[in-house]
PDB file of N, CA and C in Angstrom:
ATOM      1  N   PHE A 112      87.303 126.739 116.211  1.00  0.00           N
ATOM      2  CA  PHE A 112      87.619 126.252 114.878  1.00  0.00           C
ATOM      3  C   PHE A 112      86.642 126.808 113.853  1.00  0.00           C
ATOM      4  N   PRO A 113      87.106 127.199 112.689  1.00  0.00           N
ATOM      5  CA  PRO A 113      86.197 127.660 111.658  1.00  0.00           C
ATOM      6  C   PRO A 113      85.220 126.577 111.218  1.00  0.00           C
ATOM      7  N   PHE A 114      85.591 125.325 111.353  1.00  0.00           N
ATOM      8  CA  PHE A 114      84.721 124.226 110.948  1.00  0.00           C
ATOM      9  C   PHE A 114      84.142 123.507 112.158  1.00  0.00           C
ATOM     10  N   SER A 115      83.915 124.203 113.248  1.00  0.00           N
ATOM     11  CA  SER A 115      83.463 123.563 114.489  1.00  0.00           C
ATOM     12  C   SER A 115      82.077 122.940 114.365  1.00  0.00           C
ATOM     13  N   HIS A 116      81.333 123.295 113.333  1.00  0.00           N
ATOM     14  CA  HIS A 116      79.994 122.754 113.146  1.00  0.00           C
ATOM     15  C   HIS A 116      79.987 121.441 112.353  1.00  0.00           C
ATOM     16  N   LEU A 117      81.152 120.899 112.012  1.00  0.00           N
ATOM     17  CA  LEU A 117      81.219 119.653 111.261  1.00  0.00           C
ATOM     18  C   LEU A 117      80.704 118.492 112.098  1.00  0.00           C
ATOM     19  N   ASP A 118      80.008 117.587 111.452  1.00  0.00           N
ATOM     20  CA  ASP A 118      79.518 116.400 112.133  1.00  0.00           C
ATOM     21  C   ASP A 118      79.562 115.218 111.177  1.00  0.00           C
ATOM     22  N   ALA A 119      78.956 114.110 111.567  1.00  0.00           N
ATOM     23  CA  ALA A 119      79.001 112.878 110.776  1.00  0.00           C
ATOM     24  C   ALA A 119      78.335 113.036 109.412  1.00  0.00           C
ATOM     25  N   ASP A 120      77.450 114.022 109.260  1.00  0.00           N
ATOM     26  CA  ASP A 120      76.767 114.229 107.986  1.00  0.00           C
ATOM     27  C   ASP A 120      77.504 115.181 107.048  1.00  0.00           C
ATOM     28  N   SER A 121      78.616 115.745 107.497  1.00  0.00           N
ATOM     29  CA  SER A 121      79.394 116.654 106.661  1.00  0.00           C
ATOM     30  C   SER A 121      80.088 115.860 105.562  1.00  0.00           C
ATOM     31  N   PRO A 122      80.180 116.459 104.351  1.00  0.00           N
ATOM     32  CA  PRO A 122      80.896 115.762 103.275  1.00  0.00           C
ATOM     33  C   PRO A 122      82.315 115.415 103.705  1.00  0.00           C
ATOM     34  N   GLU A 123      82.750 114.229 103.342  1.00  0.00           N
ATOM     35  CA  GLU A 123      84.071 113.745 103.745  1.00  0.00           C
ATOM     36  C   GLU A 123      85.188 114.686 103.324  1.00  0.00           C
ATOM     37  N   GLY A 124      85.074 115.282 102.128  1.00  0.00           N
ATOM     38  CA  GLY A 124      86.110 116.193 101.644  1.00  0.00           C
ATOM     39  C   GLY A 124      86.276 117.414 102.527  1.00  0.00           C
ATOM     40  N   ILE A 125      85.174 117.895 103.100  1.00  0.00           N
ATOM     41  CA  ILE A 125      85.241 119.067 103.969  1.00  0.00           C
ATOM     42  C   ILE A 125      85.923 118.706 105.287  1.00  0.00           C
ATOM     43  N   VAL A 126      85.582 117.553 105.833  1.00  0.00           N
ATOM     44  CA  VAL A 126      86.219 117.090 107.069  1.00  0.00           C
ATOM     45  C   VAL A 126      87.712 116.877 106.822  1.00  0.00           C
ATOM     46  N   ASP A 127      88.044 116.270 105.684  1.00  0.00           N
ATOM     47  CA  ASP A 127      89.429 116.026 105.298  1.00  0.00           C
ATOM     48  C   ASP A 127      90.179 117.350 105.117  1.00  0.00           C
ATOM     49  N   LEU A 128      89.502 118.351 104.582  1.00  0.00           N
ATOM     50  CA  LEU A 128      90.094 119.673 104.405  1.00  0.00           C
ATOM     51  C   LEU A 128      90.468 120.281 105.752  1.00  0.00           C
ATOM     52  N   GLU A 129      89.559 120.233 106.696  1.00  0.00           N
ATOM     53  CA  GLU A 129      89.840 120.760 108.038  1.00  0.00           C
ATOM     54  C   GLU A 129      91.009 120.025 108.676  1.00  0.00           C
ATOM     55  N   GLU A 130      91.016 118.718 108.565  1.00  0.00           N
ATOM     56  CA  GLU A 130      92.116 117.939 109.148  1.00  0.00           C
ATOM     57  C   GLU A 130      93.444 118.289 108.491  1.00  0.00           C
ATOM     58  N   GLY A 131      93.430 118.468 107.165  1.00  0.00           N
ATOM     59  CA  GLY A 131      94.646 118.839 106.446  1.00  0.00           C
ATOM     60  C   GLY A 131      95.143 120.216 106.838  1.00  0.00           C
ATOM     61  N   LEU A 132      94.229 121.169 106.953  1.00  0.00           N
ATOM     62  CA  LEU A 132      94.606 122.518 107.387  1.00  0.00           C
ATOM     63  C   LEU A 132      95.193 122.495 108.790  1.00  0.00           C
ATOM     64  N   HIS A 133      94.528 121.772 109.664  1.00  0.00           N
ATOM     65  CA  HIS A 133      94.986 121.695 111.052  1.00  0.00           C
ATOM     66  C   HIS A 133      96.378 121.065 111.129  1.00  0.00           C
ATOM     67  N   ALA A 134      96.580 119.978 110.399  1.00  0.00           N
ATOM     68  CA  ALA A 134      97.874 119.292 110.433  1.00  0.00           C
ATOM     69  C   ALA A 134      98.995 120.165 109.868  1.00  0.00           C
ATOM     70  N   LYS A 135      98.693 120.927 108.824  1.00  0.00           N
ATOM     71  CA  LYS A 135      99.729 121.715 108.163  1.00  0.00           C
ATOM     72  C   LYS A 135     100.050 123.021 108.886  1.00  0.00           C
ATOM     73  N   PHE A 136      99.054 123.658 109.480  1.00  0.00           N
ATOM     74  CA  PHE A 136      99.256 125.019 109.956  1.00  0.00           C
ATOM     75  C   PHE A 136      99.151 125.228 111.465  1.00  0.00           C
ATOM     76  N   ASN A 137      98.636 124.288 112.214  1.00  0.00           N
ATOM     77  CA  ASN A 137      98.460 124.521 113.643  1.00  0.00           C
ATOM     78  C   ASN A 137      99.502 123.793 114.467  1.00  0.00           C
ATOM     79  N   PRO A 138     100.019 124.472 115.476  1.00  0.00           N
ATOM     80  CA  PRO A 138     100.992 123.836 116.364  1.00  0.00           C
ATOM     81  C   PRO A 138     100.318 122.792 117.252  1.00  0.00           C
ATOM     82  N   PRO A 139     101.092 121.894 117.843  1.00  0.00           N
ATOM     83  CA  PRO A 139     100.535 120.860 118.719  1.00  0.00           C
ATOM     84  C   PRO A 139      99.710 121.410 119.887  1.00  0.00           C
ATOM     85  N   SER A 140      99.932 122.662 120.249  1.00  0.00           N
ATOM     86  CA  SER A 140      99.185 123.253 121.365  1.00  0.00           C
ATOM     87  C   SER A 140      97.697 123.354 121.069  1.00  0.00           C
ATOM     88  N   GLY A 141      97.329 123.274 119.789  1.00  0.00           N
ATOM     89  CA  GLY A 141      95.925 123.326 119.413  1.00  0.00           C
ATOM     90  C   GLY A 141      95.410 124.719 119.110  1.00  0.00           C
ATOM     91  N   GLU A 142      96.247 125.734 119.318  1.00  0.00           N
ATOM     92  CA  GLU A 142      95.822 127.099 118.999  1.00  0.00           C
ATOM     93  C   GLU A 142      95.789 127.291 117.493  1.00  0.00           C
ATOM     94  N   ILE A 143      94.876 128.123 117.032  1.00  0.00           N
ATOM     95  CA  ILE A 143      94.760 128.396 115.605  1.00  0.00           C
ATOM     96  C   ILE A 143      95.782 129.465 115.228  1.00  0.00           C
ATOM     97  N   SER A 144      96.668 129.128 114.297  1.00  0.00           N
ATOM     98  CA  SER A 144      97.736 130.044 113.895  1.00  0.00           C
ATOM     99  C   SER A 144      97.241 131.056 112.853  1.00  0.00           C
ATOM    100  N   GLN A 145      98.005 132.117 112.693  1.00  0.00           N
ATOM    101  CA  GLN A 145      97.694 133.110 111.666  1.00  0.00           C
ATOM    102  C   GLN A 145      97.795 132.484 110.279  1.00  0.00           C
ATOM    103  N   ASP A 146      98.762 131.580 110.076  1.00  0.00           N
ATOM    104  CA  ASP A 146      98.895 130.900 108.784  1.00  0.00           C
ATOM    105  C   ASP A 146      97.641 130.090 108.476  1.00  0.00           C
ATOM    106  N   TYR A 147      97.100 129.412 109.484  1.00  0.00           N
ATOM    107  CA  TYR A 147      95.862 128.641 109.316  1.00  0.00           C
ATOM    108  C   TYR A 147      94.745 129.587 108.893  1.00  0.00           C
ATOM    109  N   ARG A 148      94.597 130.677 109.624  1.00  0.00           N
ATOM    110  CA  ARG A 148      93.522 131.635 109.336  1.00  0.00           C
ATOM    111  C   ARG A 148      93.644 132.181 107.907  1.00  0.00           C
ATOM    112  N   GLN A 149      94.865 132.533 107.490  1.00  0.00           N
ATOM    113  CA  GLN A 149      95.057 133.089 106.152  1.00  0.00           C
ATOM    114  C   GLN A 149      94.777 132.051 105.078  1.00  0.00           C
ATOM    115  N   HIS A 150      95.263 130.835 105.280  1.00  0.00           N
ATOM    116  CA  HIS A 150      95.035 129.807 104.261  1.00  0.00           C
ATOM    117  C   HIS A 150      93.547 129.434 104.208  1.00  0.00           C
ATOM    118  N   PHE A 151      92.883 129.430 105.357  1.00  0.00           N
ATOM    119  CA  PHE A 151      91.436 129.186 105.389  1.00  0.00           C
ATOM    120  C   PHE A 151      90.720 130.247 104.550  1.00  0.00           C
ATOM    121  N   ARG A 152      91.093 131.513 104.708  1.00  0.00           N
ATOM    122  CA  ARG A 152      90.481 132.596 103.930  1.00  0.00           C
ATOM    123  C   ARG A 152      90.747 132.400 102.428  1.00  0.00           C
ATOM    124  N   ASP A 153      91.991 132.020 102.094  1.00  0.00           N
ATOM    125  CA  ASP A 153      92.329 131.779 100.688  1.00  0.00           C
ATOM    126  C   ASP A 153      91.472 130.652 100.107  1.00  0.00           C
ATOM    127  N   ILE A 154      91.326 129.570 100.866  1.00  0.00           N
ATOM    128  CA  ILE A 154      90.530 128.433 100.400  1.00  0.00           C
ATOM    129  C   ILE A 154      89.073 128.847 100.241  1.00  0.00           C
ATOM    130  N   ARG A 155      88.552 129.528 101.230  1.00  0.00           N
ATOM    131  CA  ARG A 155      87.147 129.959 101.182  1.00  0.00           C
ATOM    132  C   ARG A 155      86.895 130.848  99.963  1.00  0.00           C
ATOM    133  N   PHE A 156      87.773 131.800  99.725  1.00  0.00           N
ATOM    134  CA  PHE A 156      87.639 132.682  98.571  1.00  0.00           C
ATOM    135  C   PHE A 156      87.685 131.885  97.272  1.00  0.00           C
ATOM    136  N   ASN A 157      88.705 131.035  97.145  1.00  0.00           N
ATOM    137  CA  ASN A 157      88.893 130.307  95.890  1.00  0.00           C
ATOM    138  C   ASN A 157      87.820 129.259  95.642  1.00  0.00           C
ATOM    139  N   LEU A 158      87.311 128.609  96.678  1.00  0.00           N
ATOM    140  CA  LEU A 158      86.207 127.663  96.466  1.00  0.00           C
ATOM    141  C   LEU A 158      84.950 128.398  96.014  1.00  0.00           C
ATOM    142  N   GLY A 159      84.778 129.629  96.463  1.00  0.00           N
ATOM    143  CA  GLY A 159      83.650 130.440  96.013  1.00  0.00           C
ATOM    144  C   GLY A 159      83.766 130.857  94.563  1.00  0.00           C
ATOM    145  N   LYS A 160      84.990 131.054  94.102  1.00  0.00           N
ATOM    146  CA  LYS A 160      85.241 131.489  92.726  1.00  0.00           C
ATOM    147  C   LYS A 160      85.464 130.323  91.761  1.00  0.00           C
ATOM    148  N   ASN A 161      85.918 129.184  92.284  1.00  0.00           N
ATOM    149  CA  ASN A 161      86.259 128.036  91.439  1.00  0.00           C
ATOM    150  C   ASN A 161      85.266 126.899  91.705  1.00  0.00           C
ATOM    151  N   LYS A 162      84.150 126.962  90.987  1.00  0.00           N
ATOM    152  CA  LYS A 162      83.083 125.961  91.193  1.00  0.00           C
ATOM    153  C   LYS A 162      83.541 124.547  90.823  1.00  0.00           C
ATOM    154  N   GLN A 163      84.467 124.446  89.880  1.00  0.00           N
ATOM    155  CA  GLN A 163      85.003 123.138  89.506  1.00  0.00           C
ATOM    156  C   GLN A 163      85.738 122.506  90.686  1.00  0.00           C
ATOM    157  N   LEU A 164      86.586 123.282  91.331  1.00  0.00           N
ATOM    158  CA  LEU A 164      87.328 122.776  92.479  1.00  0.00           C
ATOM    159  C   LEU A 164      86.379 122.425  93.621  1.00  0.00           C
ATOM    160  N   LEU A 165      85.385 123.265  93.870  1.00  0.00           N
ATOM    161  CA  LEU A 165      84.401 122.986  94.910  1.00  0.00           C
ATOM    162  C   LEU A 165      83.675 121.676  94.627  1.00  0.00           C
ATOM    163  N   GLY A 166      83.230 121.492  93.399  1.00  0.00           N
ATOM    164  CA  GLY A 166      82.554 120.247  93.022  1.00  0.00           C
ATOM    165  C   GLY A 166      83.468 119.043  93.165  1.00  0.00           C
ATOM    166  N   ASP A 167      84.714 119.202  92.732  1.00  0.00           N
ATOM    167  CA  ASP A 167      85.676 118.107  92.859  1.00  0.00           C
ATOM    168  C   ASP A 167      85.889 117.731  94.321  1.00  0.00           C
ATOM    169  N   LEU A 168      85.931 118.725  95.192  1.00  0.00           N
ATOM    170  CA  LEU A 168      86.093 118.471  96.621  1.00  0.00           C
ATOM    171  C   LEU A 168      84.864 117.756  97.189  1.00  0.00           C
ATOM    172  N   LEU A 169      83.687 118.256  96.875  1.00  0.00           N
ATOM    173  CA  LEU A 169      82.459 117.685  97.429  1.00  0.00           C
ATOM    174  C   LEU A 169      82.174 116.278  96.909  1.00  0.00           C
ATOM    175  N   TYR A 170      82.587 116.001  95.669  1.00  0.00           N
ATOM    176  CA  TYR A 170      82.332 114.678  95.079  1.00  0.00           C
ATOM    177  C   TYR A 170      83.520 113.735  95.167  1.00  0.00           C
ATOM    178  N   GLY A 171      84.550 114.132  95.899  1.00  0.00           N
ATOM    179  CA  GLY A 171      85.668 113.233  96.147  1.00  0.00           C
ATOM    180  C   GLY A 171      86.664 113.095  95.022  1.00  0.00           C
ATOM    181  N   GLU A 172      86.601 113.983  94.028  1.00  0.00           N
ATOM    182  CA  GLU A 172      87.564 113.932  92.928  1.00  0.00           C
ATOM    183  C   GLU A 172      88.932 114.451  93.363  1.00  0.00           C
ATOM    184  N   VAL A 173      88.938 115.317  94.359  1.00  0.00           N
ATOM    185  CA  VAL A 173      90.177 115.824  94.947  1.00  0.00           C
ATOM    186  C   VAL A 173      89.974 115.771  96.462  1.00  0.00           C
ATOM    187  N   SER A 174      91.007 115.376  97.171  1.00  0.00           N
ATOM    188  CA  SER A 174      90.873 115.242  98.623  1.00  0.00           C
ATOM    189  C   SER A 174      90.968 116.595  99.312  1.00  0.00           C
ATOM    190  N   GLY A 175      90.371 116.681 100.474  1.00  0.00           N
ATOM    191  CA  GLY A 175      90.474 117.888 101.277  1.00  0.00           C
ATOM    192  C   GLY A 175      91.909 118.165 101.672  1.00  0.00           C
ATOM    193  N   ALA A 176      92.662 117.101 101.938  1.00  0.00           N
ATOM    194  CA  ALA A 176      94.070 117.266 102.295  1.00  0.00           C
ATOM    195  C   ALA A 176      94.840 117.894 101.133  1.00  0.00           C
ATOM    196  N   ARG A 177      94.494 117.515  99.913  1.00  0.00           N
ATOM    197  CA  ARG A 177      95.152 118.086  98.732  1.00  0.00           C
ATOM    198  C   ARG A 177      94.821 119.572  98.605  1.00  0.00           C
ATOM    199  N   VAL A 178      93.548 119.924  98.795  1.00  0.00           N
ATOM    200  CA  VAL A 178      93.142 121.331  98.726  1.00  0.00           C
ATOM    201  C   VAL A 178      93.858 122.127  99.817  1.00  0.00           C
ATOM    202  N   ALA A 179      93.958 121.564 101.009  1.00  0.00           N
ATOM    203  CA  ALA A 179      94.632 122.242 102.118  1.00  0.00           C
ATOM    204  C   ALA A 179      96.098 122.519 101.793  1.00  0.00           C
ATOM    205  N   ALA A 180      96.704 121.667 100.967  1.00  0.00           N
ATOM    206  CA  ALA A 180      98.116 121.815 100.618  1.00  0.00           C
ATOM    207  C   ALA A 180      98.343 122.683  99.380  1.00  0.00           C
ATOM    208  N   MET A 181      97.272 123.036  98.657  1.00  0.00           N
ATOM    209  CA  MET A 181      97.405 123.821  97.429  1.00  0.00           C
ATOM    210  C   MET A 181      97.795 125.260  97.720  1.00  0.00           C
ATOM    211  N   SER A 182      98.552 125.826  96.802  1.00  0.00           N
ATOM    212  CA  SER A 182      98.842 127.258  96.875  1.00  0.00           C
ATOM    213  C   SER A 182      97.606 128.011  96.396  1.00  0.00           C
ATOM    214  N   THR A 183      97.579 129.299  96.665  1.00  0.00           N
ATOM    215  CA  THR A 183      96.476 130.130  96.203  1.00  0.00           C
ATOM    216  C   THR A 183      96.358 130.058  94.690  1.00  0.00           C
ATOM    217  N   GLU A 184      97.471 130.076  94.010  1.00  0.00           N
ATOM    218  CA  GLU A 184      97.465 130.013  92.552  1.00  0.00           C
ATOM    219  C   GLU A 184      96.881 128.696  92.045  1.00  0.00           C
ATOM    220  N   GLU A 185      97.207 127.594  92.714  1.00  0.00           N
ATOM    221  CA  GLU A 185      96.676 126.288  92.301  1.00  0.00           C
ATOM    222  C   GLU A 185      95.165 126.219  92.464  1.00  0.00           C
ATOM    223  N   MET A 186      94.622 126.934  93.440  1.00  0.00           N
ATOM    224  CA  MET A 186      93.183 126.893  93.695  1.00  0.00           C
ATOM    225  C   MET A 186      92.386 127.799  92.766  1.00  0.00           C
ATOM    226  N   MET A 187      93.044 128.726  92.092  1.00  0.00           N
ATOM    227  CA  MET A 187      92.329 129.677  91.242  1.00  0.00           C
ATOM    228  C   MET A 187      91.632 128.979  90.084  1.00  0.00           C
ATOM    229  N   SER A 188      90.489 129.520  89.699  1.00  0.00           N
ATOM    230  CA  SER A 188      89.810 129.041  88.496  1.00  0.00           C
ATOM    231  C   SER A 188      90.649 129.426  87.283  1.00  0.00           C
ATOM    232  N   ASP A 189      90.428 128.748  86.170  1.00  0.00           N
ATOM    233  CA  ASP A 189      91.172 129.070  84.954  1.00  0.00           C
ATOM    234  C   ASP A 189      90.927 130.514  84.530  1.00  0.00           C
ATOM    235  N   ASP A 190      89.677 130.984  84.664  1.00  0.00           N
ATOM    236  CA  ASP A 190      89.360 132.366  84.300  1.00  0.00           C
ATOM    237  C   ASP A 190      90.128 133.355  85.161  1.00  0.00           C
ATOM    238  N   LEU A 191      90.193 133.090  86.463  1.00  0.00           N
ATOM    239  CA  LEU A 191      90.909 133.990  87.367  1.00  0.00           C
ATOM    240  C   LEU A 191      92.409 133.953  87.089  1.00  0.00           C
ATOM    241  N   LYS A 192      92.936 132.763  86.758  1.00  0.00           N
ATOM    242  CA  LYS A 192      94.359 132.674  86.396  1.00  0.00           C
ATOM    243  C   LYS A 192      94.658 133.538  85.176  1.00  0.00           C
ATOM    244  N   LYS A 193      93.749 133.494  84.184  1.00  0.00           N
ATOM    245  CA  LYS A 193      93.938 134.310  82.976  1.00  0.00           C
ATOM    246  C   LYS A 193      93.879 135.786  83.328  1.00  0.00           C
ATOM    247  N   GLU A 194      92.921 136.165  84.166  1.00  0.00           N
ATOM    248  CA  GLU A 194      92.755 137.564  84.561  1.00  0.00           C
ATOM    249  C   GLU A 194      93.995 138.060  85.313  1.00  0.00           C
ATOM    250  N   VAL A 195      94.469 137.279  86.249  1.00  0.00           N
ATOM    251  CA  VAL A 195      95.649 137.654  87.023  1.00  0.00           C
ATOM    252  C   VAL A 195      96.867 137.712  86.114  1.00  0.00           C
ATOM    253  N   GLY A 196      96.990 136.754  85.204  1.00  0.00           N
ATOM    254  CA  GLY A 196      98.104 136.750  84.259  1.00  0.00           C
ATOM    255  C   GLY A 196      98.104 137.975  83.374  1.00  0.00           C
ATOM    256  N   THR A 197      96.919 138.435  82.983  1.00  0.00           N
ATOM    257  CA  THR A 197      96.795 139.622  82.153  1.00  0.00           C
ATOM    258  C   THR A 197      97.190 140.862  82.935  1.00  0.00           C
ATOM    259  N   VAL A 198      96.775 140.945  84.178  1.00  0.00           N
ATOM    260  CA  VAL A 198      97.084 142.100  85.028  1.00  0.00           C
ATOM    261  C   VAL A 198      98.569 142.139  85.343  1.00  0.00           C
ATOM    262  N   CYS A 199      99.165 140.974  85.591  1.00  0.00           N
ATOM    263  CA  CYS A 199     100.580 140.915  86.001  1.00  0.00           C
ATOM    264  C   CYS A 199     101.531 141.114  84.847  1.00  0.00           C
ATOM    265  N   HIS A 200     101.075 140.937  83.619  1.00  0.00           N
ATOM    266  CA  HIS A 200     102.000 141.005  82.483  1.00  0.00           C
ATOM    267  C   HIS A 200     101.803 142.241  81.669  1.00  0.00           C
TER     268      HIS A 200
END
């Protein structure tokens, strides 16, 4: 698991995020799916770029399950959304 180092001292939002990712993308067999891996990469990238979302996750303003369910576009920072919108248009 990408979050195999989680323990009782891990922020609740991070634990909730892992549980949400696992529930949404992994089959009952317990194997990590390609969809899980890709969405994990998307979340990791966007949390690095979107400090507001990261803070909201760590301070409980948004649940980990909600972040796990967000599209890549929903996770983008406002600046990145503007940049992508400019490039796409």
